[in-house]
CSV table of C-alpha atoms in Angstrom, one decimal:
chain,number,residue,atom,x,y,z
A,29,MET,CA,19.9,-21.2,-12.6
A,30,THR,CA,16.2,-20.7,-11.8
A,31,TYR,CA,17.3,-19.2,-8.5
A,32,ILE,CA,19.6,-16.7,-10.1
A,33,LEU,CA,16.9,-15.7,-12.5
A,34,ILE,CA,14.4,-15.2,-9.7
A,35,PHE,CA,17.0,-13.1,-7.9
A,36,ILE,CA,17.8,-10.8,-10.8
A,37,SER,CA,14.1,-10.5,-11.7
A,38,ALA,CA,13.0,-9.6,-8.2
A,39,VAL,CA,15.9,-7.2,-7.4
A,40,PHE,CA,16.2,-5.3,-10.7
A,41,VAL,CA,13.5,-6.0,-13.3
A,42,ASN,CA,10.4,-6.2,-11.2
A,43,ASN,CA,11.7,-4.2,-8.3
A,44,ILE,CA,9.0,-4.3,-5.6
A,45,VAL,CA,8.9,-0.6,-4.9
A,46,LEU,CA,9.7,1.0,-8.3
A,47,SER,CA,7.7,-1.2,-10.6
A,48,GLN,CA,5.2,-3.1,-8.4
A,49,PHE,CA,4.3,-0.2,-6.1
A,50,LEU,CA,4.4,-2.2,-2.9
A,51,GLY,CA,5.9,-0.8,0.3
A,52,ILE,CA,5.6,2.8,-0.8
A,53,CYS,CA,4.8,4.1,2.8
A,54,PRO,CA,8.1,3.1,4.3
A,55,PHE,CA,9.8,4.0,1.0
A,56,LEU,CA,8.6,7.6,1.4
A,57,GLY,CA,8.5,7.7,5.2
A,58,VAL,CA,11.9,6.4,6.4
A,59,SER,CA,14.1,7.5,3.5
A,60,LYS,CA,15.4,10.8,4.8
A,61,LYS,CA,18.6,9.3,6.1
A,62,ILE,CA,20.7,6.4,4.9
A,63,GLU,CA,21.1,5.0,8.4
A,64,THR,CA,17.3,4.7,9.0
A,65,ALA,CA,16.9,3.3,5.5
A,66,LEU,CA,19.4,0.6,6.3
A,67,GLY,CA,17.6,-0.3,9.5
A,68,MET,CA,14.3,-0.5,7.8
A,69,SER,CA,15.7,-2.7,5.0
A,70,GLY,CA,17.1,-5.1,7.5
A,71,ALA,CA,13.9,-5.3,9.4
A,72,VAL,CA,11.9,-5.9,6.2
A,73,ALA,CA,14.3,-8.6,4.9
A,74,PHE,CA,14.1,-10.4,8.3
A,75,VAL,CA,10.3,-10.4,8.6
A,76,MET,CA,9.6,-10.9,4.9
A,77,THR,CA,11.6,-14.1,4.7
A,78,ILE,CA,10.1,-15.7,7.8
A,79,ALA,CA,6.6,-14.5,7.0
A,80,THR,CA,6.7,-15.9,3.4
A,81,LEU,CA,8.0,-19.2,4.7
A,82,ILE,CA,5.4,-19.6,7.4
A,83,THR,CA,2.4,-18.4,5.2
A,84,TYR,CA,3.6,-20.8,2.5
A,85,ILE,CA,3.6,-23.7,4.9
A,86,ILE,CA,0.1,-22.7,6.3
A,87,GLN,CA,-1.3,-22.4,2.8
A,88,LYS,CA,0.0,-25.8,1.7
A,89,THR,CA,-0.8,-27.7,4.9
A,90,VAL,CA,-4.0,-26.1,6.2
A,91,LEU,CA,-5.8,-23.8,3.7
A,92,GLU,CA,-5.5,-26.0,0.6
A,93,PRO,CA,-6.2,-29.5,2.0
A,94,PHE,CA,-9.3,-28.2,3.8
A,95,GLY,CA,-10.5,-26.2,0.8
A,96,ILE,CA,-10.7,-22.9,2.7
A,97,GLY,CA,-8.6,-20.8,0.3
A,98,PHE,CA,-11.0,-17.9,0.7
A,99,LEU,CA,-9.7,-17.3,4.2
A,100,GLN,CA,-6.2,-16.6,2.7
A,101,THR,CA,-6.3,-12.8,3.3
A,102,ILE,CA,-7.5,-13.0,6.9
A,103,THR,CA,-5.1,-15.9,7.8
A,104,PHE,CA,-2.1,-14.3,6.2
A,105,ILE,CA,-2.5,-10.9,7.8
A,106,LEU,CA,-3.1,-12.4,11.2
A,107,ILE,CA,0.0,-14.6,10.8
A,108,ILE,CA,2.1,-11.6,9.8
A,109,ALA,CA,0.8,-9.4,12.7
A,110,ALA,CA,1.5,-12.2,15.2
A,111,LEU,CA,4.9,-12.9,13.7
A,112,VAL,CA,6.0,-9.3,13.9
A,113,GLN,CA,5.0,-9.2,17.6
A,114,MET,CA,6.9,-12.5,18.2
A,115,VAL,CA,10.0,-11.4,16.3
A,116,GLU,CA,10.0,-8.2,18.4
A,117,ILE,CA,9.8,-10.1,21.7
A,118,ILE,CA,12.4,-12.7,20.7
A,119,LEU,CA,14.8,-10.2,19.4
A,120,LYS,CA,14.5,-8.1,22.6
A,121,LYS,CA,15.5,-11.2,24.6
A,122,VAL,CA,18.1,-12.8,22.3
A,123,SER,CA,19.9,-9.9,20.6
A,124,PRO,CA,19.4,-6.6,22.3
A,125,ALA,CA,21.9,-5.0,19.9
A,126,LEU,CA,19.9,-6.1,16.8
A,127,TYR,CA,16.7,-5.0,18.6
A,128,GLN,CA,18.2,-1.6,19.2
A,129,ALA,CA,18.9,-1.3,15.4
A,130,LEU,CA,15.6,-2.6,14.1
A,131,GLY,CA,13.2,-2.1,17.1
A,132,VAL,CA,11.5,1.1,16.0
A,133,PHE,CA,10.8,-0.2,12.6
A,134,LEU,CA,9.2,-3.5,13.6
A,135,PRO,CA,5.7,-2.3,14.5
A,136,LEU,CA,5.5,-0.4,11.2
A,137,ILE,CA,6.0,-3.5,9.3
A,138,THR,CA,2.6,-5.1,10.0
A,139,THR,CA,1.0,-2.6,7.7
A,140,ASN,CA,3.8,-2.7,5.1
A,141,CYS,CA,1.9,-4.1,2.1
A,142,ALA,CA,5.1,-5.5,0.6
A,143,ILE,CA,5.1,-8.3,3.2
A,144,LEU,CA,1.5,-9.4,2.6
A,145,GLY,CA,2.0,-8.8,-1.1
A,146,VAL,CA,5.0,-11.2,-1.4
A,147,ALA,CA,3.2,-13.8,0.7
A,148,ILE,CA,0.3,-13.8,-1.7
A,149,MET,CA,2.4,-13.5,-4.8
A,150,VAL,CA,4.4,-16.7,-4.2
A,151,ILE,CA,1.1,-18.6,-3.9
A,152,GLN,CA,-0.2,-17.0,-7.1
A,153,LYS,CA,3.0,-17.7,-9.0
A,154,ASP,CA,2.9,-21.3,-7.8
A,155,LEU,CA,6.5,-21.4,-6.6
A,156,SER,CA,8.1,-24.2,-4.7
A,157,MET,CA,9.0,-23.7,-1.0
A,158,LEU,CA,12.7,-23.0,-1.7
A,159,GLU,CA,11.9,-20.8,-4.7
A,160,SER,CA,9.5,-18.8,-2.4
A,161,VAL,CA,12.2,-18.2,0.1
A,162,VAL,CA,14.7,-17.1,-2.5
A,163,PHE,CA,12.0,-14.9,-4.0
A,164,ALA,CA,11.3,-13.3,-0.6
A,165,ILE,CA,15.0,-12.7,0.1
A,166,SER,CA,15.6,-11.2,-3.4
A,167,THR,CA,12.5,-9.0,-3.1
A,168,ALA,CA,13.7,-7.7,0.3
A,169,ILE,CA,17.1,-7.0,-1.2
A,170,GLY,CA,15.4,-5.1,-4.1
A,171,PHE,CA,13.4,-3.1,-1.5
A,172,GLY,CA,16.6,-2.3,0.4
A,173,LEU,CA,18.4,-1.3,-2.8
A,174,ALA,CA,15.7,1.1,-3.8
A,175,LEU,CA,15.3,2.5,-0.3
A,176,ILE,CA,19.0,3.1,0.2
A,177,LEU,CA,19.5,4.7,-3.2
A,178,PHE,CA,16.5,6.9,-2.6
A,179,ALA,CA,17.7,7.9,0.8
A,180,GLY,CA,21.1,8.8,-0.7
A,181,ILE,CA,19.5,11.1,-3.3
A,182,ARG,CA,17.2,12.7,-0.7
A,183,GLU,CA,20.1,13.5,1.6
A,184,GLN,CA,21.6,15.5,-1.2
A,185,LEU,CA,18.3,17.0,-2.2
A,186,SER,CA,17.6,18.3,1.3
A,187,MET,CA,20.3,21.0,0.7
A,188,VAL,CA,18.5,22.3,-2.4
A,189,LYS,CA,16.2,25.3,-2.3
A,190,LEU,CA,12.8,24.4,-3.8
A,191,PRO,CA,9.5,26.2,-4.5
A,192,LYS,CA,7.3,26.1,-1.5
A,193,ALA,CA,4.6,23.9,-3.0
A,194,MET,CA,7.2,21.4,-4.2
A,195,GLU,CA,8.9,20.9,-0.8
A,196,GLY,CA,8.8,17.4,0.8
A,197,THR,CA,6.6,14.8,-0.8
A,198,PRO,CA,6.2,16.2,-4.3
A,199,THR,CA,9.9,16.3,-4.9
A,200,ALA,CA,10.4,12.9,-3.3
A,201,LEU,CA,7.8,11.5,-5.7
A,202,LEU,CA,9.5,13.1,-8.7
A,203,THR,CA,12.8,11.7,-7.6
A,204,ALA,CA,11.2,8.3,-7.2
A,205,GLY,CA,9.8,8.7,-10.7
A,206,LEU,CA,13.3,9.3,-12.1
A,207,LEU,CA,14.7,6.3,-10.1
A,208,ALA,CA,11.9,4.1,-11.5
A,209,MET,CA,12.8,5.3,-15.0
A,210,ALA,CA,16.4,4.3,-14.4
A,211,PHE,CA,15.2,0.8,-13.2
A,212,MET,CA,13.1,0.5,-16.4
A,213,GLY,CA,16.5,0.2,-18.2
A,214,PHE,CA,16.8,-3.3,-16.7
A,215,ALA,CA,13.6,-4.5,-18.4
A,216,GLY,CA,14.2,-7.4,-20.7
A,217,ILE,CA,17.5,-8.7,-19.3
A,218,VAL,CA,15.7,-11.8,-17.8
B,17,MET,CA,-25.0,14.5,16.7
B,18,SER,CA,-26.6,17.2,14.5
B,19,LYS,CA,-26.9,17.0,10.8
B,20,VAL,CA,-24.6,19.9,10.2
B,21,SER,CA,-21.6,18.3,11.9
B,22,ASN,CA,-22.1,15.1,10.0
B,23,VAL,CA,-21.8,17.0,6.7
B,24,LYS,CA,-18.7,18.6,8.1
B,25,VAL,CA,-17.3,15.2,8.9
B,26,LEU,CA,-18.1,14.1,5.4
B,27,PHE,CA,-16.3,17.0,3.7
B,28,ASN,CA,-13.4,16.8,6.1
B,29,GLY,CA,-12.4,13.6,4.4
B,30,ILE,CA,-13.0,14.8,0.9
B,31,ILE,CA,-11.0,18.0,1.1
B,32,LYS,CA,-9.5,19.2,4.3
B,33,GLU,CA,-8.0,15.8,5.3
B,34,ASN,CA,-7.9,14.2,1.9
B,35,PRO,CA,-6.2,10.9,2.6
B,36,VAL,CA,-4.0,10.9,-0.5
B,37,PHE,CA,-3.2,14.5,-1.1
B,38,VAL,CA,-3.0,15.8,2.5
B,39,LEU,CA,-2.5,12.8,4.8
B,40,LEU,CA,-0.4,10.9,2.2
B,41,LEU,CA,-1.8,7.5,3.3
B,42,GLY,CA,-2.6,4.5,1.1
B,43,MET,CA,0.1,5.3,-1.4
B,44,CYS,CA,0.5,1.8,-2.8
B,45,PRO,CA,-2.9,1.4,-4.3
B,46,THR,CA,-2.9,5.0,-5.3
B,47,LEU,CA,0.2,4.5,-7.5
B,48,GLY,CA,-0.4,0.9,-8.4
B,49,THR,CA,-4.0,0.9,-9.7
B,50,THR,CA,-4.3,4.2,-11.5
B,51,SER,CA,-3.1,3.3,-14.9
B,52,SER,CA,-6.6,4.4,-16.1
B,53,ALA,CA,-9.4,6.5,-14.7
B,54,ILE,CA,-11.8,3.5,-14.5
B,55,ASN,CA,-9.3,1.4,-12.5
B,56,GLY,CA,-8.7,4.2,-10.1
B,57,LEU,CA,-12.4,4.8,-9.6
B,58,SER,CA,-13.2,1.1,-9.0
B,59,MET,CA,-10.3,0.7,-6.5
B,60,GLY,CA,-11.6,3.9,-4.8
B,61,LEU,CA,-15.1,2.5,-4.5
B,62,ALA,CA,-13.9,-0.9,-3.3
B,63,THR,CA,-11.9,0.8,-0.6
B,64,THR,CA,-14.9,3.1,0.3
B,65,PHE,CA,-17.1,0.1,0.9
B,66,VAL,CA,-14.5,-1.5,3.2
B,67,LEU,CA,-14.0,1.8,5.0
B,68,VAL,CA,-17.7,2.5,5.7
B,69,ALA,CA,-18.5,-1.1,6.6
B,70,SER,CA,-15.5,-1.6,8.9
B,71,ASN,CA,-16.0,1.8,10.5
B,72,VAL,CA,-19.6,1.0,11.3
B,73,VAL,CA,-18.9,-2.5,12.7
B,74,ILE,CA,-15.9,-1.2,14.8
B,75,ALA,CA,-18.0,1.7,16.2
B,76,LEU,CA,-20.7,-0.9,17.1
B,77,ILE,CA,-18.3,-3.3,18.9
B,78,LYS,CA,-15.8,-0.8,20.3
B,79,ASN,CA,-17.1,-1.3,23.9
B,80,ILE,CA,-16.8,-5.0,24.0
B,81,ILE,CA,-13.3,-5.3,22.6
B,82,PRO,CA,-10.6,-5.4,25.3
B,83,ASP,CA,-8.2,-2.5,24.8
B,84,LYS,CA,-5.1,-4.8,24.4
B,85,VAL,CA,-6.4,-6.8,21.5
B,86,ARG,CA,-8.1,-4.0,19.7
B,87,ILE,CA,-5.7,-3.8,16.8
B,88,PRO,CA,-5.9,-7.5,15.9
B,89,ALA,CA,-9.7,-7.3,16.3
B,90,PHE,CA,-9.9,-4.4,13.9
B,91,ILE,CA,-7.7,-6.2,11.4
B,92,VAL,CA,-10.1,-9.2,11.5
B,93,VAL,CA,-13.1,-7.0,10.9
B,94,ILE,CA,-11.4,-5.2,8.0
B,95,ALA,CA,-10.1,-8.5,6.5
B,96,THR,CA,-13.6,-9.9,6.6
B,97,PHE,CA,-15.0,-7.1,4.5
B,98,VAL,CA,-12.0,-7.2,2.1
B,99,THR,CA,-12.6,-10.9,1.6
B,100,MET,CA,-16.3,-10.1,0.8
B,101,VAL,CA,-15.3,-7.5,-1.8
B,102,GLU,CA,-12.7,-9.8,-3.2
B,103,MET,CA,-15.2,-12.7,-3.7
B,104,ALA,CA,-18.0,-10.4,-5.0
B,105,MET,CA,-15.7,-8.8,-7.5
B,106,GLN,CA,-14.3,-12.2,-8.7
B,107,ALA,CA,-17.9,-13.4,-9.3
B,108,TYR,CA,-19.5,-10.3,-10.9
B,109,LEU,CA,-16.6,-8.3,-12.4
B,110,PRO,CA,-13.9,-10.8,-13.3
B,111,ALA,CA,-12.2,-8.4,-15.8
B,112,LEU,CA,-11.8,-5.7,-13.2
B,113,TYR,CA,-10.7,-8.3,-10.7
B,114,GLU,CA,-7.9,-9.3,-13.1
B,115,SER,CA,-6.7,-5.8,-13.7
B,116,LEU,CA,-6.6,-4.7,-10.1
B,117,GLY,CA,-5.1,-8.0,-9.1
B,118,LEU,CA,-3.1,-8.1,-5.9
B,119,PHE,CA,-4.3,-4.7,-4.8
B,120,ILE,CA,-7.7,-6.1,-3.8
B,121,PRO,CA,-6.5,-8.3,-1.0
B,122,LEU,CA,-4.0,-5.6,-0.1
B,123,ILE,CA,-6.9,-3.2,0.9
B,124,VAL,CA,-6.4,-5.0,4.3
B,125,VAL,CA,-3.0,-3.3,4.8
B,126,ASN,CA,-4.2,0.1,3.4
B,127,CYS,CA,-3.2,2.5,6.2
B,128,ILE,CA,-6.3,4.6,5.7
B,129,VAL,CA,-8.7,1.8,6.8
B,130,LEU,CA,-6.9,0.9,9.9
B,131,GLY,CA,-6.0,4.5,10.6
B,132,ARG,CA,-9.7,5.6,10.5
B,133,ALA,CA,-10.7,2.6,12.6
B,134,GLU,CA,-8.2,3.5,15.3
B,135,ALA,CA,-8.4,7.3,15.1
B,136,TYR,CA,-12.2,7.8,14.5
B,137,ALA,CA,-14.4,4.7,14.8
B,138,ALA,CA,-13.0,3.6,18.1
B,139,LYS,CA,-14.0,6.8,19.7
B,140,ASN,CA,-17.1,8.0,18.0
B,141,THR,CA,-20.8,7.1,17.5
B,142,VAL,CA,-21.9,4.6,14.8
B,143,PHE,CA,-23.6,7.2,12.7
B,144,SER,CA,-20.7,9.7,12.6
B,145,SER,CA,-18.2,6.9,12.0
B,146,MET,CA,-20.3,5.9,8.9
B,147,PHE,CA,-20.0,9.5,7.6
B,148,ASP,CA,-16.3,9.6,8.4
B,149,GLY,CA,-15.8,6.4,6.4
B,150,LEU,CA,-17.8,7.7,3.6
B,151,GLY,CA,-16.0,11.0,3.4
B,152,MET,CA,-12.6,9.4,3.6
B,153,GLY,CA,-13.6,6.9,1.0
B,154,LEU,CA,-14.9,9.5,-1.4
B,155,GLY,CA,-11.8,11.6,-0.9
B,156,PHE,CA,-9.7,8.6,-1.7
B,157,SER,CA,-11.8,7.7,-4.7
B,158,MET,CA,-11.7,11.3,-6.0
B,159,ALA,CA,-7.9,11.4,-5.7
B,160,LEU,CA,-7.5,8.0,-7.4
B,161,THR,CA,-9.9,8.9,-10.3
B,162,LEU,CA,-8.1,12.2,-10.7
B,163,LEU,CA,-4.7,10.6,-10.8
B,164,GLY,CA,-6.0,7.8,-13.1
B,165,ALA,CA,-7.6,10.3,-15.5
B,166,THR,CA,-4.4,12.4,-15.6
B,167,ARG,CA,-2.2,9.4,-16.4
B,168,GLU,CA,-4.7,8.0,-18.9
B,169,LEU,CA,-4.9,11.4,-20.6
B,170,LEU,CA,-1.2,12.1,-20.8
B,171,GLY,CA,-0.4,8.4,-21.6
B,172,THR,CA,-2.9,7.5,-24.2
B,173,GLY,CA,-4.9,10.7,-24.9
B,174,LYS,CA,-8.1,9.2,-23.5
B,175,VAL,CA,-10.3,9.8,-20.4
B,176,PHE,CA,-12.5,6.9,-19.3
B,177,SER,CA,-11.6,5.3,-22.7
B,178,LEU,CA,-13.0,8.3,-24.6
B,179,SER,CA,-10.6,9.9,-27.0
B,180,VAL,CA,-9.7,13.5,-26.2
B,181,PHE,CA,-6.4,13.9,-28.1
B,182,PRO,CA,-5.8,12.9,-31.8
B,183,GLU,CA,-5.6,9.2,-32.5
B,184,ASN,CA,-1.8,9.0,-33.0
B,185,TYR,CA,-1.0,10.6,-29.6
B,186,GLY,CA,0.7,8.5,-27.0
B,187,MET,CA,3.2,8.9,-24.2
B,188,LEU,CA,3.5,5.5,-22.8
B,189,LEU,CA,5.7,6.6,-19.9
B,190,PHE,CA,2.7,7.9,-18.0
B,191,VAL,CA,0.9,4.6,-18.1
B,192,LEU,CA,4.1,2.8,-16.8
B,193,ALA,CA,5.6,3.0,-13.3
B,194,PRO,CA,7.6,6.2,-13.5
B,195,GLY,CA,4.6,8.2,-14.7
B,196,ALA,CA,2.7,7.2,-11.6
B,197,PHE,CA,5.3,8.8,-9.3
B,198,ILE,CA,5.7,11.9,-11.5
B,199,ALA,CA,2.0,12.6,-12.0
B,200,LEU,CA,1.2,12.1,-8.3
B,201,GLY,CA,4.2,14.4,-7.4
B,202,TYR,CA,2.8,17.2,-9.5
B,203,LEU,CA,-0.8,16.7,-8.4
B,204,ILE,CA,0.2,16.9,-4.7
B,205,ALA,CA,2.2,20.1,-5.5
B,206,VAL,CA,-0.8,21.6,-7.2
B,207,PHE,CA,-3.0,20.6,-4.2
B,208,ASN,CA,-0.5,22.2,-1.8
B,209,LYS,CA,-0.5,25.4,-3.8
B,210,LEU,CA,-4.4,25.6,-3.9
B,211,ARG,CA,-4.7,24.8,-0.2
B,212,LYS,CA,-2.3,27.6,0.8
B,213,ALA,CA,-3.9,30.1,-1.5
């Protein structure tokens, strides 16, 4: 039951992009086409799950026992940066097809604050290891959902004629605002 | 490096290449911490400190870092300063630390900081890197304060907690998530319009 609650809360109620404001850069950057949005979502889901698991293990086995919790930020970001590189190398060797689909998005992920954000959040919320993994996967699904919905709207929107100053980002942000408003409707179901 | 060009570098970050309104970098803290003007300003200043300090250190050590590991090296420098800000804030400004929350450690992944390190500090002198960091930081702070003030004014009728509108005014939407997107969207549109004119 807890896992279902974590899932619903992370995907709908506390959507990472639309209510926590994490991962806005890829949300605005790669949301012009549904295809690229799908690729980015896949890459984020992949890295987020592994990164959360590994940072969780490091936190519990190294940082906490040795009392060096203040090194959390440095450690986590280095782990994530190294992990992204590793995933890229392994994927290239093991599954070229998957690498083709996700390859271009992988380097962008290091500076995606959603990854580091989730890694820190599970520590702050004091979740267990399994809960953390469920939380990471759900958050990634929430990210994907928001990104793909947004890309769908933007594809339609690109055919509309807009005032010069409103073209591009301003309109994208307004659309995101409306989408966030829609997601506010989920508040209170968990 | 003459004085005039340093001033130019400084203003470049504030207006011509404003990180938020023009370069569209660092969107997460921009949207996430601007529920009030004071939160926006503090986040801006914290980021400015990290920007200036990391730009100076990176400009100092740029010649001894091998090219291949420069990005991880930059990240370590940046993360060090972020940890310093985080600990100082936790000790001296606990209330502010609570309200900014997760976004303090996340300065590490703010694209502006790494972006300036890579694009400017790695190629220029220590002194002009400092000005670049300061300009970018002030531009970022200005944008965040402006957005924070707009949201606070529209949402609660106050600016920096001083009442502007009548007491019973309130439009909660602008303090909540959707308001952040909408307010920033219109601010960028206004900035676009002013820049072209």
